[in-house]
Amino acid sequence: MAGHMGWGILEEEGWRKGPWTTEEDRLLIEYVRVHGEGRWNSVARLAGLKRNGKSCRLRWVNYLRPDLKRGQITPQEERIILELHARWGNRWSTIARSLPGRTDNEIKNYWRTHFKKKPKNPPDAAEKAKNRLLRRQQFHQLQQQQLQKQQQQQQLQFSLDMKSIIALLEDNEHKTPFSQAIQVNNFYPNTATEEQSCFYSMLNGNASMPYEASNEEIFWDGLWNLDDFHGSFSAAGATKQANLHNLVAPFC
DNA sequence: AAATAGGCCAACCGCCGCGTA
DNA sequence: TTACGCGGCGGTTGGCCTATT
């Protein structure tokens, strides 16, 4: 270690530290475009960046990734954060998987800023946070109302799509114990795991809610990624189970 | 208007688990 | 079997900005 270094200067090993420049960002984006994510320690050599692999990965994951969602955490996302934190504690990366476009770092920062108990004047701090949240919620409430109609239509279509996918998988060679147990129109609770039951409930729109969220919210915040969903069926055995668990756990 | 406090967020650090040679 | 490198994760730090006093 080079000890306590100032920002934007070289370490003993020659690595740059501190804030990223636009040119460094450009190089990193170009590197990922050509080589894909991963092999971060090759970035310095292949992209001409004087950054170590960890720094590059962090910059990409937390800032440059194209699928990142910018802007404030919505009240809807906040409820999910609170719910999942109550369930899993400080497992930020796990929580982040349930919030597409949000990074673990972002969620961690948000939670610490808004909900971490402070020893000094807790009532004041809590009151301020509450008021701030209230203002924010009022703002988002307007947006939500506008989106609501559109989402209702989308949910209907989405639900139909999901059932079609299940039906399609049933016809494929990927017939699994889960897909057999779930049988969208012929469900056997006795043979299904808790996760399977939960997933089935979601498909049919009667899941028990971990908080006062509508089915609609669950569909759009929970079943976020059809690629992952399909992956949980097509991957082999244990991976399949693990993926299913990750997919469904937040809602069971 | 200046000082201070607090919020926010990017980035670093150290540890750990996994894959591989 | 083991040592090593890499990537991922959670905790922490520090700087900038805004609100409050």
PDB file of C-alpha atoms (C1' of nucleotides) in Angstrom:
ATOM      1  CA  MET A   1       0.000   0.000   0.000  1.00  0.00           C
ATOM      2  CA  ALA A   2       1.004   3.505  -0.673  1.00  0.00           C
ATOM      3  CA  GLY A   3      -0.443   4.740   2.555  1.00  0.00           C
ATOM      4  CA  HIS A   4      -2.945   7.552   2.569  1.00  0.00           C
ATOM      5  CA  MET A   5      -2.908   8.802  -0.995  1.00  0.00           C
ATOM      6  CA  GLY A   6      -4.360  11.980  -2.358  1.00  0.00           C
ATOM      7  CA  TRP A   7      -6.998  11.822  -5.080  1.00  0.00           C
ATOM      8  CA  GLY A   8      -6.092  11.324  -8.693  1.00  0.00           C
ATOM      9  CA  ILE A   9      -2.451  10.471  -8.257  1.00  0.00           C
ATOM     10  CA  LEU A  10      -0.373   7.413  -8.896  1.00  0.00           C
ATOM     11  CA  GLU A  11       0.224   4.722  -6.341  1.00  0.00           C
ATOM     12  CA  GLU A  12       3.636   3.174  -5.820  1.00  0.00           C
ATOM     13  CA  GLU A  13       2.641   0.316  -8.108  1.00  0.00           C
ATOM     14  CA  GLY A  14       1.679   2.807 -10.815  1.00  0.00           C
ATOM     15  CA  TRP A  15      -2.090   2.459 -10.439  1.00  0.00           C
ATOM     16  CA  ARG A  16      -4.157   5.596 -10.631  1.00  0.00           C
ATOM     17  CA  LYS A  17      -6.648   6.245  -7.855  1.00  0.00           C
ATOM     18  CA  GLY A  18      -9.401   8.708  -7.171  1.00  0.00           C
ATOM     19  CA  PRO A  19     -12.131  10.096  -9.395  1.00  0.00           C
ATOM     20  CA  TRP A  20     -12.410   8.789 -12.913  1.00  0.00           C
ATOM     21  CA  THR A  21     -11.900  11.097 -15.874  1.00  0.00           C
ATOM     22  CA  THR A  22     -14.148  11.064 -18.933  1.00  0.00           C
ATOM     23  CA  GLU A  23     -11.260   9.691 -20.959  1.00  0.00           C
ATOM     24  CA  GLU A  24     -10.816   6.802 -18.531  1.00  0.00           C
ATOM     25  CA  ASP A  25     -14.539   6.130 -18.707  1.00  0.00           C
ATOM     26  CA  ARG A  26     -14.383   6.116 -22.473  1.00  0.00           C
ATOM     27  CA  LEU A  27     -11.507   3.620 -22.462  1.00  0.00           C
ATOM     28  CA  LEU A  28     -13.305   1.351 -20.047  1.00  0.00           C
ATOM     29  CA  ILE A  29     -16.551   1.444 -22.003  1.00  0.00           C
ATOM     30  CA  GLU A  30     -14.644   0.624 -25.154  1.00  0.00           C
ATOM     31  CA  TYR A  31     -12.863  -2.230 -23.409  1.00  0.00           C
ATOM     32  CA  VAL A  32     -16.151  -3.774 -22.247  1.00  0.00           C
ATOM     33  CA  ARG A  33     -17.696  -3.282 -25.665  1.00  0.00           C
ATOM     34  CA  VAL A  34     -14.874  -5.256 -27.287  1.00  0.00           C
ATOM     35  CA  HIS A  35     -14.020  -7.821 -24.610  1.00  0.00           C
ATOM     36  CA  GLY A  36     -17.150  -7.984 -22.522  1.00  0.00           C
ATOM     37  CA  GLU A  37     -17.393  -7.883 -18.743  1.00  0.00           C
ATOM     38  CA  GLY A  38     -14.892  -9.813 -16.681  1.00  0.00           C
ATOM     39  CA  ARG A  39     -11.129 -10.294 -16.838  1.00  0.00           C
ATOM     40  CA  TRP A  40     -10.819  -6.947 -15.127  1.00  0.00           C
ATOM     41  CA  ASN A  41      -7.138  -7.328 -14.464  1.00  0.00           C
ATOM     42  CA  SER A  42      -6.552  -7.326 -18.199  1.00  0.00           C
ATOM     43  CA  VAL A  43      -8.057  -3.887 -18.577  1.00  0.00           C
ATOM     44  CA  ALA A  44      -4.859  -2.062 -17.730  1.00  0.00           C
ATOM     45  CA  ARG A  45      -2.922  -4.006 -20.331  1.00  0.00           C
ATOM     46  CA  LEU A  46      -5.561  -4.129 -23.061  1.00  0.00           C
ATOM     47  CA  ALA A  47      -7.208  -0.743 -22.658  1.00  0.00           C
ATOM     48  CA  GLY A  48      -4.240   1.321 -21.589  1.00  0.00           C
ATOM     49  CA  LEU A  49      -5.857   2.267 -18.311  1.00  0.00           C
ATOM     50  CA  LYS A  50      -3.706   2.865 -15.269  1.00  0.00           C
ATOM     51  CA  ARG A  51      -6.386   1.396 -13.032  1.00  0.00           C
ATOM     52  CA  ASN A  52      -6.362  -1.915 -11.245  1.00  0.00           C
ATOM     53  CA  GLY A  53      -8.968  -4.530 -11.993  1.00  0.00           C
ATOM     54  CA  LYS A  54     -11.022  -3.883  -8.919  1.00  0.00           C
ATOM     55  CA  SER A  55     -11.293  -0.210  -9.643  1.00  0.00           C
ATOM     56  CA  CYS A  56     -12.362  -0.908 -13.229  1.00  0.00           C
ATOM     57  CA  ARG A  57     -14.986  -3.419 -12.195  1.00  0.00           C
ATOM     58  CA  LEU A  58     -16.387  -1.081  -9.588  1.00  0.00           C
ATOM     59  CA  ARG A  59     -16.561   1.818 -12.001  1.00  0.00           C
ATOM     60  CA  TRP A  60     -18.344  -0.298 -14.577  1.00  0.00           C
ATOM     61  CA  VAL A  61     -20.757  -1.970 -12.205  1.00  0.00           C
ATOM     62  CA  ASN A  62     -21.685   1.131 -10.242  1.00  0.00           C
ATOM     63  CA  TYR A  63     -21.559   3.850 -12.841  1.00  0.00           C
ATOM     64  CA  LEU A  64     -20.983   2.939 -16.483  1.00  0.00           C
ATOM     65  CA  ARG A  65     -23.226  -0.062 -17.000  1.00  0.00           C
ATOM     66  CA  PRO A  66     -25.814   0.874 -19.626  1.00  0.00           C
ATOM     67  CA  ASP A  67     -28.694  -0.801 -17.798  1.00  0.00           C
ATOM     68  CA  LEU A  68     -28.327   1.319 -14.685  1.00  0.00           C
ATOM     69  CA  LYS A  69     -31.404   3.186 -13.587  1.00  0.00           C
ATOM     70  CA  ARG A  70     -30.647   6.803 -12.831  1.00  0.00           C
ATOM     71  CA  GLY A  71     -32.583   9.032 -10.516  1.00  0.00           C
ATOM     72  CA  GLN A  72     -34.042   8.774  -7.062  1.00  0.00           C
ATOM     73  CA  ILE A  73     -35.159   5.606  -5.382  1.00  0.00           C
ATOM     74  CA  THR A  74     -38.929   5.466  -5.720  1.00  0.00           C
ATOM     75  CA  PRO A  75     -41.207   4.768  -2.749  1.00  0.00           C
ATOM     76  CA  GLN A  76     -41.977   1.439  -4.381  1.00  0.00           C
ATOM     77  CA  GLU A  77     -38.287   0.549  -4.483  1.00  0.00           C
ATOM     78  CA  GLU A  78     -37.892   1.825  -0.962  1.00  0.00           C
ATOM     79  CA  ARG A  79     -40.537  -0.579   0.295  1.00  0.00           C
ATOM     80  CA  ILE A  80     -38.714  -3.423  -1.352  1.00  0.00           C
ATOM     81  CA  ILE A  81     -35.430  -2.345   0.189  1.00  0.00           C
ATOM     82  CA  LEU A  82     -36.966  -2.206   3.651  1.00  0.00           C
ATOM     83  CA  GLU A  83     -38.705  -5.519   3.228  1.00  0.00           C
ATOM     84  CA  LEU A  84     -35.658  -7.317   1.918  1.00  0.00           C
ATOM     85  CA  HIS A  85     -33.335  -5.724   4.448  1.00  0.00           C
ATOM     86  CA  ALA A  86     -35.623  -6.906   7.217  1.00  0.00           C
ATOM     87  CA  ARG A  87     -35.402 -10.362   5.714  1.00  0.00           C
ATOM     88  CA  TRP A  88     -31.743 -10.578   4.764  1.00  0.00           C
ATOM     89  CA  GLY A  89     -29.925  -7.851   6.646  1.00  0.00           C
ATOM     90  CA  ASN A  90     -26.980  -6.149   4.978  1.00  0.00           C
ATOM     91  CA  ARG A  91     -26.840  -8.454   1.989  1.00  0.00           C
ATOM     92  CA  TRP A  92     -26.857  -5.555  -0.395  1.00  0.00           C
ATOM     93  CA  SER A  93     -25.996  -7.447  -3.534  1.00  0.00           C
ATOM     94  CA  THR A  94     -28.850  -9.867  -2.864  1.00  0.00           C
ATOM     95  CA  ILE A  95     -31.241  -6.990  -2.334  1.00  0.00           C
ATOM     96  CA  ALA A  96     -29.942  -5.281  -5.459  1.00  0.00           C
ATOM     97  CA  ARG A  97     -30.897  -8.310  -7.563  1.00  0.00           C
ATOM     98  CA  SER A  98     -34.504  -7.545  -6.775  1.00  0.00           C
ATOM     99  CA  LEU A  99     -34.144  -3.965  -7.964  1.00  0.00           C
ATOM    100  CA  PRO A 100     -33.171  -3.967 -11.614  1.00  0.00           C
ATOM    101  CA  GLY A 101     -30.950  -1.068 -12.547  1.00  0.00           C
ATOM    102  CA  ARG A 102     -29.910  -0.382  -8.963  1.00  0.00           C
ATOM    103  CA  THR A 103     -26.506  -1.263  -7.607  1.00  0.00           C
ATOM    104  CA  ASP A 104     -25.636  -2.734  -4.245  1.00  0.00           C
ATOM    105  CA  ASN A 105     -23.602   0.376  -3.539  1.00  0.00           C
ATOM    106  CA  GLU A 106     -26.541   2.612  -4.297  1.00  0.00           C
ATOM    107  CA  ILE A 107     -28.897   0.642  -2.085  1.00  0.00           C
ATOM    108  CA  LYS A 108     -26.354   0.461   0.678  1.00  0.00           C
ATOM    109  CA  ASN A 109     -25.826   4.224   0.564  1.00  0.00           C
ATOM    110  CA  TYR A 110     -29.544   4.841   0.469  1.00  0.00           C
ATOM    111  CA  TRP A 111     -30.286   2.618   3.410  1.00  0.00           C
ATOM    112  CA  ARG A 112     -27.484   4.060   5.508  1.00  0.00           C
ATOM    113  CA  THR A 113     -28.574   7.598   4.740  1.00  0.00           C
ATOM    114  CA  HIS A 114     -32.255   7.088   5.362  1.00  0.00           C
ATOM    115  CA  PHE A 115     -32.737   4.263   7.794  1.00  0.00           C
ATOM    116  CA  LYS A 116     -29.614   3.605   9.773  1.00  0.00           C
ATOM    117  CA  LYS A 117     -30.284   4.505  13.388  1.00  0.00           C
ATOM    118  CA  LYS A 118     -28.361   7.502  14.593  1.00  0.00           C
ATOM    119  CA  PRO A 119     -27.438   7.783  18.279  1.00  0.00           C
ATOM    120  CA  LYS A 120     -27.846  11.565  18.413  1.00  0.00           C
ATOM    121  CA  ASN A 121     -31.394  13.009  18.641  1.00  0.00           C
ATOM    122  CA  PRO A 122     -33.086  10.032  17.035  1.00  0.00           C
ATOM    123  CA  PRO A 123     -36.601  11.576  17.134  1.00  0.00           C
ATOM    124  CA  ASP A 124     -35.471  14.689  15.219  1.00  0.00           C
ATOM    125  CA  ALA A 125     -33.562  12.710  12.679  1.00  0.00           C
ATOM    126  CA  ALA A 126     -36.396  10.286  12.208  1.00  0.00           C
ATOM    127  CA  GLU A 127     -38.875  13.139  11.850  1.00  0.00           C
ATOM    128  CA  LYS A 128     -36.762  14.855   9.218  1.00  0.00           C
ATOM    129  CA  ALA A 129     -36.317  11.669   7.272  1.00  0.00           C
ATOM    130  CA  LYS A 130     -40.031  11.037   7.485  1.00  0.00           C
ATOM    131  CA  ASN A 131     -40.889  14.491   6.160  1.00  0.00           C
ATOM    132  CA  ARG A 132     -38.406  14.193   3.350  1.00  0.00           C
ATOM    133  CA  LEU A 133     -39.807  10.849   2.435  1.00  0.00           C
ATOM    134  CA  LEU A 134     -43.309  12.248   2.507  1.00  0.00           C
ATOM    135  CA  ARG A 135     -42.419  15.016   0.050  1.00  0.00           C
ATOM    136  CA  ARG A 136     -40.767  12.509  -2.210  1.00  0.00           C
ATOM    137  CA  GLN A 137     -43.729  10.178  -2.038  1.00  0.00           C
ATOM    138  CA  GLN A 138     -46.116  12.955  -2.992  1.00  0.00           C
ATOM    139  CA  PHE A 139     -44.032  13.651  -6.049  1.00  0.00           C
ATOM    140  CA  HIS A 140     -43.897  10.031  -7.090  1.00  0.00           C
ATOM    141  CA  GLN A 141     -47.564   9.517  -6.380  1.00  0.00           C
ATOM    142  CA  LEU A 142     -48.373  11.757  -9.295  1.00  0.00           C
ATOM    143  CA  GLN A 143     -46.061   9.790 -11.548  1.00  0.00           C
ATOM    144  CA  GLN A 144     -47.495   6.493 -10.364  1.00  0.00           C
ATOM    145  CA  GLN A 145     -51.028   7.558 -11.155  1.00  0.00           C
ATOM    146  CA  GLN A 146     -50.005   8.330 -14.689  1.00  0.00           C
ATOM    147  CA  LEU A 147     -48.286   4.983 -15.061  1.00  0.00           C
ATOM    148  CA  GLN A 148     -51.022   2.982 -13.450  1.00  0.00           C
ATOM    149  CA  LYS A 149     -53.357   2.727 -16.387  1.00  0.00           C
ATOM    150  CA  GLN A 150     -50.557   1.756 -18.697  1.00  0.00           C
ATOM    151  CA  GLN A 151     -49.301  -0.891 -16.281  1.00  0.00           C
ATOM    152  CA  GLN A 152     -52.701  -2.464 -15.840  1.00  0.00           C
ATOM    153  CA  GLN A 153     -52.806  -3.199 -19.519  1.00  0.00           C
ATOM    154  CA  GLN A 154     -49.216  -4.438 -19.481  1.00  0.00           C
ATOM    155  CA  GLN A 155     -49.858  -6.724 -16.537  1.00  0.00           C
ATOM    156  CA  LEU A 156     -52.635  -8.474 -18.332  1.00  0.00           C
ATOM    157  CA  GLN A 157     -50.431  -9.059 -21.340  1.00  0.00           C
ATOM    158  CA  PHE A 158     -47.486 -10.073 -19.143  1.00  0.00           C
ATOM    159  CA  SER A 159     -49.513 -12.617 -17.237  1.00  0.00           C
ATOM    160  CA  LEU A 160     -50.623 -14.168 -20.481  1.00  0.00           C
ATOM    161  CA  ASP A 161     -47.028 -14.213 -21.736  1.00  0.00           C
ATOM    162  CA  MET A 162     -45.795 -15.953 -18.591  1.00  0.00           C
ATOM    163  CA  LYS A 163     -48.360 -18.684 -18.915  1.00  0.00           C
ATOM    164  CA  SER A 164     -47.425 -19.126 -22.531  1.00  0.00           C
ATOM    165  CA  ILE A 165     -43.784 -19.530 -21.557  1.00  0.00           C
ATOM    166  CA  ILE A 166     -44.630 -22.152 -18.964  1.00  0.00           C
ATOM    167  CA  ALA A 167     -46.751 -23.987 -21.480  1.00  0.00           C
ATOM    168  CA  LEU A 168     -43.914 -23.824 -23.968  1.00  0.00           C
ATOM    169  CA  LEU A 169     -41.451 -25.203 -21.453  1.00  0.00           C
ATOM    170  CA  GLU A 170     -43.799 -28.012 -20.635  1.00  0.00           C
ATOM    171  CA  ASP A 171     -43.629 -29.056 -24.244  1.00  0.00           C
ATOM    172  CA  ASN A 172     -39.857 -28.940 -24.331  1.00  0.00           C
ATOM    173  CA  GLU A 173     -37.398 -31.563 -23.205  1.00  0.00           C
ATOM    174  CA  HIS A 174     -36.686 -29.416 -20.132  1.00  0.00           C
ATOM    175  CA  LYS A 175     -39.376 -31.056 -18.131  1.00  0.00           C
ATOM    176  CA  THR A 176     -38.315 -30.709 -14.509  1.00  0.00           C
ATOM    177  CA  PRO A 177     -39.781 -31.671 -11.173  1.00  0.00           C
ATOM    178  CA  PHE A 178     -40.701 -28.030 -10.731  1.00  0.00           C
ATOM    179  CA  SER A 179     -42.367 -27.603 -14.056  1.00  0.00           C
ATOM    180  CA  GLN A 180     -44.237 -30.804 -13.413  1.00  0.00           C
ATOM    181  CA  ALA A 181     -45.336 -29.658  -9.993  1.00  0.00           C
ATOM    182  CA  ILE A 182     -46.354 -26.208 -11.056  1.00  0.00           C
ATOM    183  CA  GLN A 183     -48.729 -27.276 -13.876  1.00  0.00           C
ATOM    184  CA  VAL A 184     -50.182 -23.837 -14.267  1.00  0.00           C
ATOM    185  CA  ASN A 185     -53.726 -25.083 -14.672  1.00  0.00           C
ATOM    186  CA  ASN A 186     -53.333 -28.210 -12.587  1.00  0.00           C
ATOM    187  CA  PHE A 187     -51.327 -27.372  -9.480  1.00  0.00           C
ATOM    188  CA  TYR A 188     -50.567 -29.884  -6.747  1.00  0.00           C
ATOM    189  CA  PRO A 189     -49.706 -28.052  -3.539  1.00  0.00           C
ATOM    190  CA  ASN A 190     -48.617 -31.231  -1.799  1.00  0.00           C
ATOM    191  CA  THR A 191     -45.753 -31.854  -4.159  1.00  0.00           C
ATOM    192  CA  ALA A 192     -44.548 -28.299  -4.522  1.00  0.00           C
ATOM    193  CA  THR A 193     -41.981 -26.523  -2.424  1.00  0.00           C
ATOM    194  CA  GLU A 194     -42.827 -23.262  -0.715  1.00  0.00           C
ATOM    195  CA  GLU A 195     -41.064 -21.384  -3.497  1.00  0.00           C
ATOM    196  CA  GLN A 196     -42.948 -23.235  -6.170  1.00  0.00           C
ATOM    197  CA  SER A 197     -46.243 -22.523  -4.459  1.00  0.00           C
ATOM    198  CA  CYS A 198     -45.347 -18.889  -4.184  1.00  0.00           C
ATOM    199  CA  PHE A 199     -44.355 -18.688  -7.816  1.00  0.00           C
ATOM    200  CA  TYR A 200     -47.551 -20.351  -8.846  1.00  0.00           C
ATOM    201  CA  SER A 201     -49.495 -17.901  -6.749  1.00  0.00           C
ATOM    202  CA  MET A 202     -47.745 -15.038  -8.474  1.00  0.00           C
ATOM    203  CA  LEU A 203     -48.560 -16.437 -11.862  1.00  0.00           C
ATOM    204  CA  ASN A 204     -52.175 -16.624 -10.930  1.00  0.00           C
ATOM    205  CA  GLY A 205     -52.196 -13.281  -9.237  1.00  0.00           C
ATOM    206  CA  ASN A 206     -53.026 -14.396  -5.694  1.00  0.00           C
ATOM    207  CA  ALA A 207     -49.636 -14.270  -4.014  1.00  0.00           C
ATOM    208  CA  SER A 208     -49.565 -13.297  -0.367  1.00  0.00           C
ATOM    209  CA  MET A 209     -47.912  -9.917  -0.167  1.00  0.00           C
ATOM    210  CA  PRO A 210     -44.926  -9.279   2.076  1.00  0.00           C
ATOM    211  CA  TYR A 211     -46.082  -5.666   2.323  1.00  0.00           C
ATOM    212  CA  GLU A 212     -49.006  -3.661   1.054  1.00  0.00           C
ATOM    213  CA  ALA A 213     -48.046  -4.033  -2.557  1.00  0.00           C
ATOM    214  CA  SER A 214     -50.403  -4.912  -5.325  1.00  0.00           C
ATOM    215  CA  ASN A 215     -50.010  -7.950  -7.532  1.00  0.00           C
ATOM    216  CA  GLU A 216     -49.172  -5.521 -10.223  1.00  0.00           C
ATOM    217  CA  GLU A 217     -46.160  -4.238  -8.296  1.00  0.00           C
ATOM    218  CA  ILE A 218     -44.967  -7.728  -7.641  1.00  0.00           C
ATOM    219  CA  PHE A 219     -45.167  -8.549 -11.294  1.00  0.00           C
ATOM    220  CA  TRP A 220     -43.236  -5.536 -12.410  1.00  0.00           C
ATOM    221  CA  ASP A 221     -40.751  -5.313  -9.578  1.00  0.00           C
ATOM    222  CA  GLY A 222     -40.289  -8.970  -8.919  1.00  0.00           C
ATOM    223  CA  LEU A 223     -40.569 -10.863 -12.158  1.00  0.00           C
ATOM    224  CA  TRP A 224     -38.265  -8.380 -13.736  1.00  0.00           C
ATOM    225  CA  ASN A 225     -36.137 -10.430 -16.005  1.00  0.00           C
ATOM    226  CA  LEU A 226     -37.364 -13.002 -18.421  1.00  0.00           C
ATOM    227  CA  ASP A 227     -33.807 -14.018 -19.250  1.00  0.00           C
ATOM    228  CA  ASP A 228     -33.148 -14.974 -15.657  1.00  0.00           C
ATOM    229  CA  PHE A 229     -36.517 -16.618 -15.504  1.00  0.00           C
ATOM    230  CA  HIS A 230     -35.845 -18.744 -18.502  1.00  0.00           C
ATOM    231  CA  GLY A 231     -32.336 -19.445 -17.219  1.00  0.00           C
ATOM    232  CA  SER A 232     -33.780 -20.928 -14.073  1.00  0.00           C
ATOM    233  CA  PHE A 233     -35.485 -23.532 -16.195  1.00  0.00           C
ATOM    234  CA  SER A 234     -32.816 -24.257 -18.736  1.00  0.00           C
ATOM    235  CA  ALA A 235     -29.843 -24.446 -16.410  1.00  0.00           C
ATOM    236  CA  ALA A 236     -28.942 -27.756 -14.911  1.00  0.00           C
ATOM    237  CA  GLY A 237     -30.243 -29.261 -11.640  1.00  0.00           C
ATOM    238  CA  ALA A 238     -28.813 -27.491  -8.628  1.00  0.00           C
ATOM    239  CA  THR A 239     -28.293 -24.232 -10.439  1.00  0.00           C
ATOM    240  CA  LYS A 240     -31.908 -24.388 -11.453  1.00  0.00           C
ATOM    241  CA  GLN A 241     -33.000 -24.737  -7.872  1.00  0.00           C
ATOM    242  CA  ALA A 242     -30.692 -21.945  -6.717  1.00  0.00           C
ATOM    243  CA  ASN A 243     -31.912 -19.602  -9.412  1.00  0.00           C
ATOM    244  CA  LEU A 244     -35.478 -20.401  -8.581  1.00  0.00           C
ATOM    245  CA  HIS A 245     -34.801 -19.652  -4.975  1.00  0.00           C
ATOM    246  CA  ASN A 246     -33.242 -16.294  -5.820  1.00  0.00           C
ATOM    247  CA  LEU A 247     -36.072 -15.510  -8.163  1.00  0.00           C
ATOM    248  CA  VAL A 248     -38.905 -16.304  -5.865  1.00  0.00           C
ATOM    249  CA  ALA A 249     -37.513 -15.867  -2.352  1.00  0.00           C
ATOM    250  CA  PRO A 250     -38.329 -12.149  -2.061  1.00  0.00           C
ATOM    251  CA  PHE A 251     -42.003 -12.938  -2.394  1.00  0.00           C
ATOM    252  CA  CYS A 252     -42.416 -16.012  -0.237  1.00  0.00           C
TER     253      CYS A 252
ATOM    254  C1'  DA B   1     -23.643  36.331   4.889  1.00  0.00           C
ATOM    255  C1'  DA B   2     -20.982  32.999   7.149  1.00  0.00           C
ATOM    256  C1'  DA B   3     -20.567  28.791   9.666  1.00  0.00           C
ATOM    257  C1'  DT B   4     -22.098  24.355  10.539  1.00  0.00           C
ATOM    258  C1'  DA B   5     -24.564  20.041   9.953  1.00  0.00           C
ATOM    259  C1'  DG B   6     -26.263  16.621   7.311  1.00  0.00           C
ATOM    260  C1'  DG B   7     -27.233  14.255   2.882  1.00  0.00           C
ATOM    261  C1'  DC B   8     -25.524  12.050  -0.908  1.00  0.00           C
ATOM    262  C1'  DC B   9     -22.542   9.325  -3.542  1.00  0.00           C
ATOM    263  C1'  DA B  10     -18.225   7.745  -5.696  1.00  0.00           C
ATOM    264  C1'  DA B  11     -14.480   5.189  -4.612  1.00  0.00           C
ATOM    265  C1'  DC B  12     -11.313   2.564  -1.717  1.00  0.00           C
ATOM    266  C1'  DC B  13     -10.136  -1.270   1.518  1.00  0.00           C
ATOM    267  C1'  DG B  14      -9.992  -5.802   3.382  1.00  0.00           C
ATOM    268  C1'  DC B  15     -11.939 -10.178   3.495  1.00  0.00           C
ATOM    269  C1'  DC B  16     -13.798 -14.258   1.490  1.00  0.00           C
ATOM    270  C1'  DG B  17     -15.115 -17.830  -1.796  1.00  0.00           C
ATOM    271  C1'  DC B  18     -14.432 -20.000  -6.042  1.00  0.00           C
ATOM    272  C1'  DG B  19     -12.003 -21.724  -9.966  1.00  0.00           C
ATOM    273  C1'  DT B  20      -7.842 -23.372 -11.777  1.00  0.00           C
ATOM    274  C1'  DA B  21      -3.192 -24.869 -12.451  1.00  0.00           C
TER     275       DA B  21
ATOM    276  C1'  DT C   1      -4.362 -31.306  -2.166  1.00  0.00           C
ATOM    277  C1'  DT C   2      -2.885 -26.854  -2.127  1.00  0.00           C
ATOM    278  C1'  DA C   3      -1.479 -22.352  -3.465  1.00  0.00           C
ATOM    279  C1'  DC C   4      -2.730 -18.525  -6.031  1.00  0.00           C
ATOM    280  C1'  DG C   5      -5.314 -15.148  -8.676  1.00  0.00           C
ATOM    281  C1'  DC C   6      -9.547 -13.057  -9.521  1.00  0.00           C
ATOM    282  C1'  DG C   7     -14.005 -11.336  -8.745  1.00  0.00           C
ATOM    283  C1'  DG C   8     -17.613 -10.227  -5.535  1.00  0.00           C
ATOM    284  C1'  DC C   9     -19.186  -8.348  -1.305  1.00  0.00           C
ATOM    285  C1'  DG C  10     -19.858  -5.403   2.751  1.00  0.00           C
ATOM    286  C1'  DG C  11     -17.852  -1.719   5.410  1.00  0.00           C
ATOM    287  C1'  DT C  12     -15.819   2.669   5.422  1.00  0.00           C
ATOM    288  C1'  DT C  13     -14.005   7.079   3.936  1.00  0.00           C
ATOM    289  C1'  DG C  14     -13.852  11.562   1.994  1.00  0.00           C
ATOM    290  C1'  DG C  15     -15.443  15.285  -0.891  1.00  0.00           C
ATOM    291  C1'  DC C  16     -19.090  18.021  -2.755  1.00  0.00           C
ATOM    292  C1'  DC C  17     -23.512  20.105  -2.268  1.00  0.00           C
ATOM    293  C1'  DT C  18     -27.515  21.846   0.099  1.00  0.00           C
ATOM    294  C1'  DA C  19     -30.187  23.084   4.053  1.00  0.00           C
ATOM    295  C1'  DT C  20     -30.270  25.039   8.409  1.00  0.00           C
ATOM    296  C1'  DT C  21     -28.823  27.980  12.143  1.00  0.00           C
TER     297       DT C  21
END
